[in-house]
mmCIF file of C-alpha atoms in Angstrom:
data_model
loop_
_atom_site.group_PDB
_atom_site.id
_atom_site.type_symbol
_atom_site.label_atom_id
_atom_site.label_comp_id
_atom_site.label_asym_id
_atom_site.label_seq_id
_atom_site.Cartn_x
_atom_site.Cartn_y
_atom_site.Cartn_z
ATOM 1 C CA MET O 29 -4.784 24.228 63.375
ATOM 2 C CA LYS O 30 -4.101 20.576 63.982
ATOM 3 C CA ASN O 31 -7.400 19.624 62.303
ATOM 4 C CA GLU O 32 -6.496 21.705 59.254
ATOM 5 C CA LYS O 33 -3.175 19.881 58.940
ATOM 6 C CA ILE O 34 -4.963 16.545 59.192
ATOM 7 C CA LYS O 35 -7.429 17.594 56.461
ATOM 8 C CA LYS O 36 -4.586 18.791 54.236
ATOM 9 C CA HIS O 37 -2.737 15.530 54.809
ATOM 10 C CA LYS O 38 -5.843 13.547 53.863
ATOM 11 C CA LYS O 39 -6.238 15.567 50.655
ATOM 12 C CA LEU O 40 -2.624 14.935 49.703
ATOM 13 C CA LYS O 41 -3.024 11.258 50.496
ATOM 14 C CA LEU O 42 -6.149 11.148 48.347
ATOM 15 C CA PHE O 43 -4.306 12.877 45.490
ATOM 16 C CA PHE O 44 -1.287 10.585 45.614
ATOM 17 C CA GLY O 45 -3.451 7.524 46.188
ATOM 18 C CA ILE O 46 -6.027 8.042 43.439
ATOM 19 C CA ALA O 47 -5.587 11.116 41.269
ATOM 20 C CA LEU O 48 -1.861 10.810 40.592
ATOM 21 C CA PRO O 49 -1.985 7.135 39.533
ATOM 22 C CA LEU O 50 -4.955 7.998 37.328
ATOM 23 C CA LEU O 51 -3.014 10.829 35.702
ATOM 24 C CA ILE O 52 -0.064 8.500 35.121
ATOM 25 C CA VAL O 53 -2.308 5.882 33.492
ATOM 26 C CA VAL O 54 -3.959 8.505 31.279
ATOM 27 C CA GLY O 55 -0.543 9.878 30.360
ATOM 28 C CA LEU O 56 0.775 6.447 29.447
ATOM 29 C CA PHE O 57 -2.133 5.645 27.135
ATOM 30 C CA PHE O 58 -2.887 9.085 25.687
ATOM 31 C CA PRO O 59 -2.417 9.008 21.866
ATOM 32 C CA LEU O 60 0.774 10.685 20.653
ATOM 33 C CA PRO O 61 1.596 12.069 17.167
ATOM 34 C CA TYR O 62 3.636 8.955 16.424
ATOM 35 C CA TYR O 63 3.004 5.523 14.954
ATOM 36 C CA ILE O 64 4.608 2.165 15.598
ATOM 37 C CA GLU O 65 5.380 0.060 12.550
ATOM 38 C CA GLN O 66 5.487 -3.607 13.509
ATOM 39 C CA PRO O 67 4.939 -7.101 12.053
ATOM 40 C CA GLY O 68 1.390 -7.524 10.807
ATOM 41 C CA GLY O 69 -0.316 -10.583 9.355
ATOM 42 C CA THR O 70 0.440 -13.494 7.041
ATOM 43 C CA ILE O 71 -2.657 -14.071 4.925
ATOM 44 C CA PRO O 72 -3.408 -16.849 2.389
ATOM 45 C CA VAL O 73 -3.790 -15.244 -1.035
ATOM 46 C CA ASN O 74 -6.255 -17.859 -2.283
ATOM 47 C CA GLN O 75 -8.775 -16.423 0.184
ATOM 48 C CA MET O 76 -8.675 -13.173 -1.792
ATOM 49 C CA VAL O 77 -8.338 -14.317 -5.404
ATOM 50 C CA ASP O 78 -11.290 -15.760 -7.303
ATOM 51 C CA VAL O 79 -10.829 -17.061 -10.856
ATOM 52 C CA ALA O 80 -14.180 -17.878 -12.466
ATOM 53 C CA GLY O 81 -15.523 -18.981 -9.092
ATOM 54 C CA LYS O 82 -13.269 -22.045 -8.981
ATOM 55 C CA LYS O 83 -11.510 -23.191 -5.833
ATOM 56 C CA ASP O 84 -7.726 -23.439 -5.694
ATOM 57 C CA GLU O 85 -7.244 -27.165 -5.051
ATOM 58 C CA HIS O 86 -3.442 -27.205 -4.843
ATOM 59 C CA LYS O 87 -1.925 -28.002 -1.465
ATOM 60 C CA GLY O 88 0.166 -25.486 0.432
ATOM 61 C CA ASN O 89 -0.341 -21.735 0.396
ATOM 62 C CA PHE O 90 0.865 -18.480 -1.068
ATOM 63 C CA TYR O 91 0.829 -15.806 1.624
ATOM 64 C CA LEU O 92 0.961 -12.052 1.409
ATOM 65 C CA THR O 93 2.555 -10.377 4.396
ATOM 66 C CA THR O 94 1.589 -7.094 5.996
ATOM 67 C CA VAL O 95 3.005 -4.458 8.280
ATOM 68 C CA GLU O 96 0.814 -3.094 11.053
ATOM 69 C CA MET O 97 0.728 0.626 11.833
ATOM 70 C CA VAL O 98 -0.434 1.395 15.377
ATOM 71 C CA ARG O 99 -1.043 4.854 16.859
ATOM 72 C CA ALA O 100 1.521 5.244 19.608
ATOM 73 C CA ASN O 101 1.165 6.195 23.238
ATOM 74 C CA ALA O 102 3.826 6.424 25.917
ATOM 75 C CA ALA O 103 3.248 2.835 27.043
ATOM 76 C CA SER O 104 3.470 1.325 23.559
ATOM 77 C CA MET O 105 6.527 3.424 22.719
ATOM 78 C CA LEU O 106 8.285 2.140 25.822
ATOM 79 C CA TYR O 107 7.349 -1.438 24.922
ATOM 80 C CA SER O 108 8.477 -0.997 21.307
ATOM 81 C CA LYS O 109 11.967 -0.151 22.533
ATOM 82 C CA SER O 110 12.333 -3.802 23.522
ATOM 83 C CA ASN O 111 11.015 -5.069 20.163
ATOM 84 C CA SER O 112 13.755 -5.119 17.545
ATOM 85 C CA PHE O 113 11.118 -5.428 14.806
ATOM 86 C CA ALA O 114 9.215 -2.281 15.805
ATOM 87 C CA THR O 115 9.958 1.158 14.374
ATOM 88 C CA ILE O 116 8.643 4.457 15.718
ATOM 89 C CA LEU O 117 7.576 6.903 13.009
ATOM 90 C CA SER O 118 6.257 10.435 13.214
ATOM 91 C CA SER O 119 2.942 11.196 11.523
ATOM 92 C CA GLU O 120 4.894 13.095 8.865
ATOM 93 C CA GLU O 121 7.174 10.117 8.211
ATOM 94 C CA MET O 122 4.249 7.727 7.939
ATOM 95 C CA THR O 123 1.966 9.744 5.657
ATOM 96 C CA GLY O 124 4.488 11.902 3.818
ATOM 97 C CA GLY O 125 2.592 15.008 4.878
ATOM 98 C CA MET O 126 -0.786 13.778 3.636
ATOM 99 C CA THR O 127 -3.885 13.704 5.787
ATOM 100 C CA ASN O 128 -4.949 10.280 7.040
ATOM 101 C CA GLN O 129 -7.786 10.279 4.511
ATOM 102 C CA GLN O 130 -5.444 11.119 1.637
ATOM 103 C CA PHE O 131 -2.977 8.488 2.822
ATOM 104 C CA ASP O 132 -5.705 5.831 2.875
ATOM 105 C CA LEU O 133 -6.963 6.818 -0.590
ATOM 106 C CA VAL O 134 -3.480 6.659 -2.094
ATOM 107 C CA ASN O 135 -2.914 3.225 -0.565
ATOM 108 C CA GLN O 136 -6.234 2.050 -1.988
ATOM 109 C CA PHE O 137 -5.063 3.281 -5.387
ATOM 110 C CA TYR O 138 -1.773 1.396 -5.040
ATOM 111 C CA MET O 139 -3.620 -1.783 -4.058
ATOM 112 C CA GLN O 140 -5.994 -1.460 -7.011
ATOM 113 C CA THR O 141 -3.070 -0.877 -9.365
ATOM 114 C CA ALA O 142 -1.198 -3.871 -7.914
ATOM 115 C CA GLN O 143 -4.206 -6.109 -8.512
ATOM 116 C CA ASN O 144 -4.664 -4.849 -12.059
ATOM 117 C CA THR O 145 -0.990 -5.318 -12.928
ATOM 118 C CA ALA O 146 -0.978 -8.776 -11.326
ATOM 119 C CA VAL O 147 -3.851 -9.902 -13.556
ATOM 120 C CA TYR O 148 -2.095 -8.455 -16.608
ATOM 121 C CA GLN O 149 1.220 -10.158 -15.809
ATOM 122 C CA ALA O 150 -0.359 -13.518 -14.975
ATOM 123 C CA PHE O 151 -2.314 -13.695 -18.232
ATOM 124 C CA LYS O 152 0.638 -12.438 -20.259
ATOM 125 C CA LEU O 153 2.960 -15.063 -18.763
ATOM 126 C CA ALA O 154 0.353 -17.778 -19.277
ATOM 127 C CA GLY O 155 -0.193 -16.797 -22.909
ATOM 128 C CA LYS O 156 -3.876 -16.204 -22.211
ATOM 129 C CA PRO O 157 -5.889 -13.462 -23.973
ATOM 130 C CA TYR O 158 -6.504 -10.169 -22.192
ATOM 131 C CA GLU O 159 -7.548 -6.630 -23.057
ATOM 132 C CA MET O 160 -6.279 -3.399 -21.515
ATOM 133 C CA LYS O 161 -9.040 -0.800 -21.287
ATOM 134 C CA TYR O 162 -8.209 2.840 -20.613
ATOM 135 C CA GLN O 163 -10.486 4.299 -17.926
ATOM 136 C CA GLY O 164 -9.043 7.805 -17.569
ATOM 137 C CA VAL O 165 -6.311 9.307 -15.411
ATOM 138 C CA TYR O 166 -5.809 8.753 -11.705
ATOM 139 C CA VAL O 167 -5.308 11.879 -9.623
ATOM 140 C CA LEU O 168 -2.154 11.308 -7.566
ATOM 141 C CA SER O 169 -1.584 14.856 -6.343
ATOM 142 C CA ILE O 170 -3.275 18.253 -6.436
ATOM 143 C CA THR O 171 -1.367 21.530 -6.394
ATOM 144 C CA GLU O 172 -2.272 24.337 -4.019
ATOM 145 C CA ASP O 173 -3.043 26.697 -6.909
ATOM 146 C CA SER O 174 -5.329 24.244 -8.708
ATOM 147 C CA THR O 175 -8.866 25.600 -9.042
ATOM 148 C CA PHE O 176 -10.055 22.022 -8.525
ATOM 149 C CA LYS O 177 -8.404 21.483 -5.141
ATOM 150 C CA ASN O 178 -11.759 21.704 -3.343
ATOM 151 C CA ASP O 179 -13.453 19.323 -5.785
ATOM 152 C CA LEU O 180 -10.985 16.575 -6.617
ATOM 153 C CA GLN O 181 -9.650 13.970 -4.210
ATOM 154 C CA LEU O 182 -6.562 11.840 -4.524
ATOM 155 C CA SER O 183 -7.446 8.584 -6.364
ATOM 156 C CA ASP O 184 -10.278 10.193 -8.375
ATOM 157 C CA THR O 185 -10.297 9.249 -12.059
ATOM 158 C CA ILE O 186 -10.753 12.057 -14.590
ATOM 159 C CA THR O 187 -12.734 10.678 -17.527
ATOM 160 C CA ALA O 188 -13.307 13.785 -19.676
ATOM 161 C CA VAL O 189 -12.130 17.379 -20.113
ATOM 162 C CA ASN O 190 -14.568 19.830 -21.740
ATOM 163 C CA GLY O 191 -16.446 16.873 -23.185
ATOM 164 C CA HIS O 192 -13.311 15.353 -24.720
ATOM 165 C CA THR O 193 -12.314 11.787 -23.856
ATOM 166 C CA PHE O 194 -8.833 10.385 -24.382
ATOM 167 C CA LYS O 195 -6.982 7.140 -25.033
ATOM 168 C CA SER O 196 -4.096 7.876 -22.670
ATOM 169 C CA SER O 197 -2.852 10.401 -20.137
ATOM 170 C CA THR O 198 -0.427 11.659 -22.789
ATOM 171 C CA ASP O 199 -3.358 12.536 -25.062
ATOM 172 C CA MET O 200 -5.042 14.416 -22.232
ATOM 173 C CA ILE O 201 -1.874 16.322 -21.348
ATOM 174 C CA ASP O 202 -1.372 17.263 -25.011
ATOM 175 C CA TYR O 203 -4.937 18.584 -25.254
ATOM 176 C CA VAL O 204 -4.808 20.562 -22.011
ATOM 177 C CA SER O 205 -1.391 22.075 -22.768
ATOM 178 C CA GLN O 206 -2.819 23.671 -25.922
ATOM 179 C CA GLN O 207 -5.491 25.563 -23.978
ATOM 180 C CA LYS O 208 -5.261 29.137 -22.695
ATOM 181 C CA VAL O 209 -4.428 29.913 -19.069
ATOM 182 C CA GLY O 210 -7.463 31.416 -17.327
ATOM 183 C CA ASP O 211 -10.039 29.859 -19.643
ATOM 184 C CA GLU O 212 -12.883 27.929 -18.053
ATOM 185 C CA VAL O 213 -12.660 24.139 -18.066
ATOM 186 C CA THR O 214 -15.123 21.450 -17.004
ATOM 187 C CA ILE O 215 -13.966 17.990 -16.004
ATOM 188 C CA LYS O 216 -15.851 14.782 -15.369
ATOM 189 C CA TYR O 217 -14.492 12.324 -12.838
ATOM 190 C CA THR O 218 -15.390 9.234 -10.847
ATOM 191 C CA ARG O 219 -14.657 8.345 -7.244
ATOM 192 C CA MET O 220 -13.338 4.990 -6.064
ATOM 193 C CA ASP O 221 -16.867 4.191 -4.873
ATOM 194 C CA GLY O 222 -18.046 4.441 -8.502
ATOM 195 C CA SER O 223 -19.954 7.720 -8.142
ATOM 196 C CA ASN O 224 -19.753 10.215 -11.027
ATOM 197 C CA HIS O 225 -19.020 13.916 -10.579
ATOM 198 C CA GLU O 226 -18.464 17.090 -12.568
ATOM 199 C CA ALA O 227 -16.626 20.299 -11.666
ATOM 200 C CA THR O 228 -15.752 23.555 -13.390
ATOM 201 C CA GLY O 229 -12.604 25.583 -12.838
ATOM 202 C CA LYS O 230 -9.901 27.340 -14.822
ATOM 203 C CA TYR O 231 -6.707 26.370 -16.561
ATOM 204 C CA ILE O 232 -3.584 27.470 -14.695
ATOM 205 C CA LYS O 233 0.058 27.957 -15.556
ATOM 206 C CA LEU O 234 2.101 25.033 -14.256
ATOM 207 C CA SER O 235 5.585 25.261 -12.763
ATOM 208 C CA ASN O 236 7.016 24.024 -16.085
ATOM 209 C CA GLY O 237 5.361 26.937 -17.882
ATOM 210 C CA LYS O 238 2.715 24.818 -19.596
ATOM 211 C CA THR O 239 -1.056 24.993 -19.248
ATOM 212 C CA GLY O 240 -2.704 22.483 -16.935
ATOM 213 C CA ILE O 241 -5.284 21.935 -14.228
ATOM 214 C CA GLY O 242 -2.803 21.356 -11.403
ATOM 215 C CA ILE O 243 -2.763 17.613 -10.821
ATOM 216 C CA GLY O 244 -0.230 14.794 -10.798
ATOM 217 C CA LEU O 245 -1.596 11.900 -12.802
ATOM 218 C CA VAL O 246 -1.077 8.396 -14.126
ATOM 219 C CA ASP O 247 -3.041 6.168 -16.504
ATOM 220 C CA HIS O 248 -5.982 4.276 -15.023
ATOM 221 C CA THR O 249 -6.396 1.059 -16.976
ATOM 222 C CA GLN O 250 -8.442 -2.062 -16.392
ATOM 223 C CA VAL O 251 -7.530 -5.538 -17.571
ATOM 224 C CA VAL O 252 -10.432 -7.509 -19.018
ATOM 225 C CA THR O 253 -9.933 -11.276 -19.084
ATOM 226 C CA ASP O 254 -11.683 -14.551 -19.699
ATOM 227 C CA PRO O 255 -11.905 -16.240 -17.244
ATOM 228 C CA LYS O 256 -12.747 -13.280 -15.045
ATOM 229 C CA VAL O 257 -10.540 -12.595 -12.035
ATOM 230 C CA LYS O 258 -11.768 -10.962 -8.837
ATOM 231 C CA ILE O 259 -9.511 -9.911 -5.977
ATOM 232 C CA ASP O 260 -10.846 -8.795 -2.611
ATOM 233 C CA ALA O 261 -8.090 -7.633 -0.274
ATOM 234 C CA GLY O 262 -10.456 -6.058 2.231
ATOM 235 C CA SER O 263 -8.909 -3.103 4.032
ATOM 236 C CA ILE O 264 -5.323 -3.960 3.058
ATOM 237 C CA GLY O 265 -3.707 -1.165 1.064
ATOM 238 C CA GLY O 266 -0.475 -0.511 -0.772
ATOM 239 C CA PRO O 267 1.267 -2.204 -3.708
ATOM 240 C CA SER O 268 3.416 -4.813 -1.957
ATOM 241 C CA ALA O 269 1.148 -7.829 -2.577
ATOM 242 C CA GLY O 270 1.545 -7.557 -6.355
ATOM 243 C CA MET O 271 3.972 -10.448 -6.794
ATOM 244 C CA MET O 272 1.989 -12.851 -4.614
ATOM 245 C CA PHE O 273 -1.275 -11.998 -6.405
ATOM 246 C CA THR O 274 0.445 -12.684 -9.732
ATOM 247 C CA LEU O 275 1.686 -16.108 -8.630
ATOM 248 C CA GLU O 276 -1.734 -17.139 -7.306
ATOM 249 C CA ILE O 277 -3.553 -16.020 -10.467
ATOM 250 C CA TYR O 278 -0.965 -17.635 -12.748
ATOM 251 C CA SER O 279 -1.206 -20.908 -10.847
ATOM 252 C CA GLN O 280 -4.991 -20.941 -11.121
ATOM 253 C CA ILE O 281 -5.321 -20.054 -14.813
ATOM 254 C CA THR O 282 -2.576 -22.468 -15.923
ATOM 255 C CA GLY O 283 -3.395 -25.263 -13.494
ATOM 256 C CA LYS O 284 0.291 -25.495 -12.576
ATOM 257 C CA ASP O 285 1.013 -26.595 -9.030
ATOM 258 C CA LEU O 286 3.646 -24.019 -8.149
ATOM 259 C CA ARG O 287 3.421 -24.610 -4.405
ATOM 260 C CA GLN O 288 3.792 -28.408 -4.343
ATOM 261 C CA GLY O 289 2.477 -28.437 -0.787
ATOM 262 C CA ARG O 290 4.839 -25.709 0.390
ATOM 263 C CA GLU O 291 3.997 -22.735 2.610
ATOM 264 C CA ILE O 292 5.321 -19.775 0.611
ATOM 265 C CA ALA O 293 5.207 -16.183 1.800
ATOM 266 C CA GLY O 294 6.562 -13.142 0.049
ATOM 267 C CA THR O 295 6.356 -9.484 -0.767
ATOM 268 C CA GLY O 296 7.141 -7.145 -3.629
ATOM 269 C CA THR O 297 5.408 -4.894 -6.111
ATOM 270 C CA ILE O 298 4.700 -6.114 -9.630
ATOM 271 C CA ASN O 299 5.508 -3.766 -12.490
ATOM 272 C CA GLU O 300 4.259 -3.811 -16.077
ATOM 273 C CA ASP O 301 7.646 -5.010 -17.337
ATOM 274 C CA GLY O 302 7.544 -7.972 -14.947
ATOM 275 C CA SER O 303 10.124 -6.595 -12.536
ATOM 276 C CA ILE O 304 9.598 -6.943 -8.794
ATOM 277 C CA GLY O 305 9.858 -3.675 -6.887
ATOM 278 C CA GLN O 306 11.138 -3.020 -3.393
ATOM 279 C CA ILE O 307 8.830 -2.402 -0.452
ATOM 280 C CA GLY O 308 9.022 -0.961 3.051
ATOM 281 C CA GLY O 309 9.217 -2.890 6.314
ATOM 282 C CA VAL O 310 10.638 -6.093 4.830
ATOM 283 C CA ASP O 311 12.193 -7.101 8.174
ATOM 284 C CA LYS O 312 8.756 -7.015 9.780
ATOM 285 C CA LYS O 313 7.290 -9.088 6.961
ATOM 286 C CA VAL O 314 10.017 -11.686 7.385
ATOM 287 C CA ALA O 315 9.162 -11.806 11.093
ATOM 288 C CA THR O 316 5.427 -12.339 10.579
ATOM 289 C CA ALA O 317 6.032 -14.939 7.851
ATOM 290 C CA SER O 318 8.449 -16.895 10.030
ATOM 291 C CA ASN O 319 6.141 -16.737 13.040
ATOM 292 C CA SER O 320 3.294 -18.052 10.865
ATOM 293 C CA GLY O 321 5.231 -21.125 9.782
ATOM 294 C CA ALA O 322 6.154 -20.182 6.206
ATOM 295 C CA LYS O 323 9.129 -22.134 4.862
ATOM 296 C CA ILE O 324 9.970 -19.912 1.883
ATOM 297 C CA PHE O 325 10.011 -16.126 1.640
ATOM 298 C CA LEU O 326 10.190 -14.562 -1.834
ATOM 299 C CA CYS O 327 11.883 -11.184 -1.589
ATOM 300 C CA PRO O 328 12.698 -8.313 -3.989
ATOM 301 C CA ASP O 329 16.371 -8.098 -4.847
ATOM 302 C CA GLU O 330 17.985 -4.968 -6.232
ATOM 303 C CA THR O 331 21.645 -4.273 -6.743
ATOM 304 C CA GLU O 332 23.231 -2.075 -4.105
ATOM 305 C CA GLU O 333 23.579 0.635 -6.773
ATOM 306 C CA GLN O 334 19.845 0.518 -7.551
ATOM 307 C CA ALA O 335 18.984 0.643 -3.869
ATOM 308 C CA LYS O 336 21.252 3.627 -3.259
ATOM 309 C CA ALA O 337 19.799 5.427 -6.274
ATOM 310 C CA SER O 338 16.306 5.060 -4.806
ATOM 311 C CA GLY O 339 17.494 6.099 -1.346
ATOM 312 C CA THR O 340 16.781 2.693 0.223
ATOM 313 C CA THR O 341 18.623 -0.418 1.275
ATOM 314 C CA ASN O 342 18.349 -3.712 -0.573
ATOM 315 C CA ASN O 343 15.265 -5.664 0.569
ATOM 316 C CA TYR O 344 17.083 -8.976 0.158
ATOM 317 C CA THR O 345 19.994 -7.856 2.338
ATOM 318 C CA ASP O 346 17.574 -6.606 5.003
ATOM 319 C CA ALA O 347 15.532 -9.814 4.816
ATOM 320 C CA LEU O 348 18.622 -11.974 5.330
ATOM 321 C CA ALA O 349 19.574 -9.887 8.368
ATOM 322 C CA ALA O 350 16.063 -10.253 9.806
ATOM 323 C CA ALA O 351 16.088 -14.020 9.254
ATOM 324 C CA LYS O 352 19.440 -14.281 11.020
ATOM 325 C CA LYS O 353 18.123 -12.253 13.953
ATOM 326 C CA LEU O 354 15.091 -14.556 14.179
ATOM 327 C CA ASN O 355 17.246 -17.673 13.832
ATOM 328 C CA THR O 356 14.619 -19.027 11.445
ATOM 329 C CA ASP O 357 15.001 -21.907 9.015
ATOM 330 C CA MET O 358 12.709 -20.116 6.542
ATOM 331 C CA LYS O 359 14.550 -19.779 3.223
ATOM 332 C CA ILE O 360 14.904 -16.237 1.865
ATOM 333 C CA VAL O 361 14.728 -16.332 -1.943
ATOM 334 C CA PRO O 362 15.824 -13.255 -3.948
ATOM 335 C CA VAL O 363 13.788 -12.365 -7.055
ATOM 336 C CA LYS O 364 14.313 -9.551 -9.520
ATOM 337 C CA THR O 365 11.445 -10.453 -11.854
ATOM 338 C CA ILE O 366 8.261 -12.495 -11.710
ATOM 339 C CA GLN O 367 9.982 -14.962 -14.028
ATOM 340 C CA ASP O 368 12.679 -15.449 -11.367
ATOM 341 C CA ALA O 369 9.947 -16.438 -8.914
ATOM 342 C CA LEU O 370 8.381 -18.875 -11.388
ATOM 343 C CA ASP O 371 11.753 -20.401 -12.250
ATOM 344 C CA TYR O 372 12.490 -21.014 -8.576
ATOM 345 C CA LEU O 373 9.077 -22.508 -7.807
ATOM 346 C CA GLU O 374 8.997 -24.728 -10.901
ATOM 347 C CA LYS O 375 12.464 -26.237 -10.564
#
């Protein structure tokens, strides 16, 4: 009896000495269905932008800033509680209900669009010639009742419908809306990797009562310029580098020294009308820019009314609050348009 108690005691000791700590460690680092949004990197834009193979000789740097998304575990969630620039998000909050693959594809689309619009804006502002070429329509969403839901992917580009090509998404919508629900339709499309595909399905009745194929779409255009501009952002996705790409391209094609030796970070989308759009995680971008030694941070600035209408807070207000929290001497500069940014840098 005594020996049995000793054996039982040894087993318990073994459990509490080895197995339990191991279980605790596994529990702490086991991936959870949450993500931690935190300051990412501050990256020189001239490393990504190539204009006719020429090197940017101006001193100083333009930096794009990123937010890092890390899969959470119990340990990292506990640590993030002590980091005022970390935000815990559910998978649903991060991806908006998309799969990780869909989320990545959409962010690639936004990055590609940001680059394209940046080239367009830079050449337009510089008074340099450019040509907008229509490529087709980007697929931004696919309805559950679409007969193409097993063929198309988000970010595909539809180039033809039943052999017809179009000059705009409006032309395509007009053509499709005149067709009969239930009739067979064949589409041609390309993937982001450049591969060409074809699929056949049927027209469906959309929620607005019109005929369609069950996709959300937007024009896919390409800007053709001389000199040629290439942008390689690697694995970075999203639209928030648009303004900084525009400034770098503009500086290179005009030869204007916008930086004047300064270390200038920033964030903001670039729109076709030249306006600078708001982005997410601006406090984290201020933090990474400040930590990297930037002295100026260009930041989108909306009115409070505009911010409320879009269900967000003003980036500029949030950036000022972040700078105050960091006690940084980095100057936060509000910009509503790309011209605002140029005016500030050229004065």
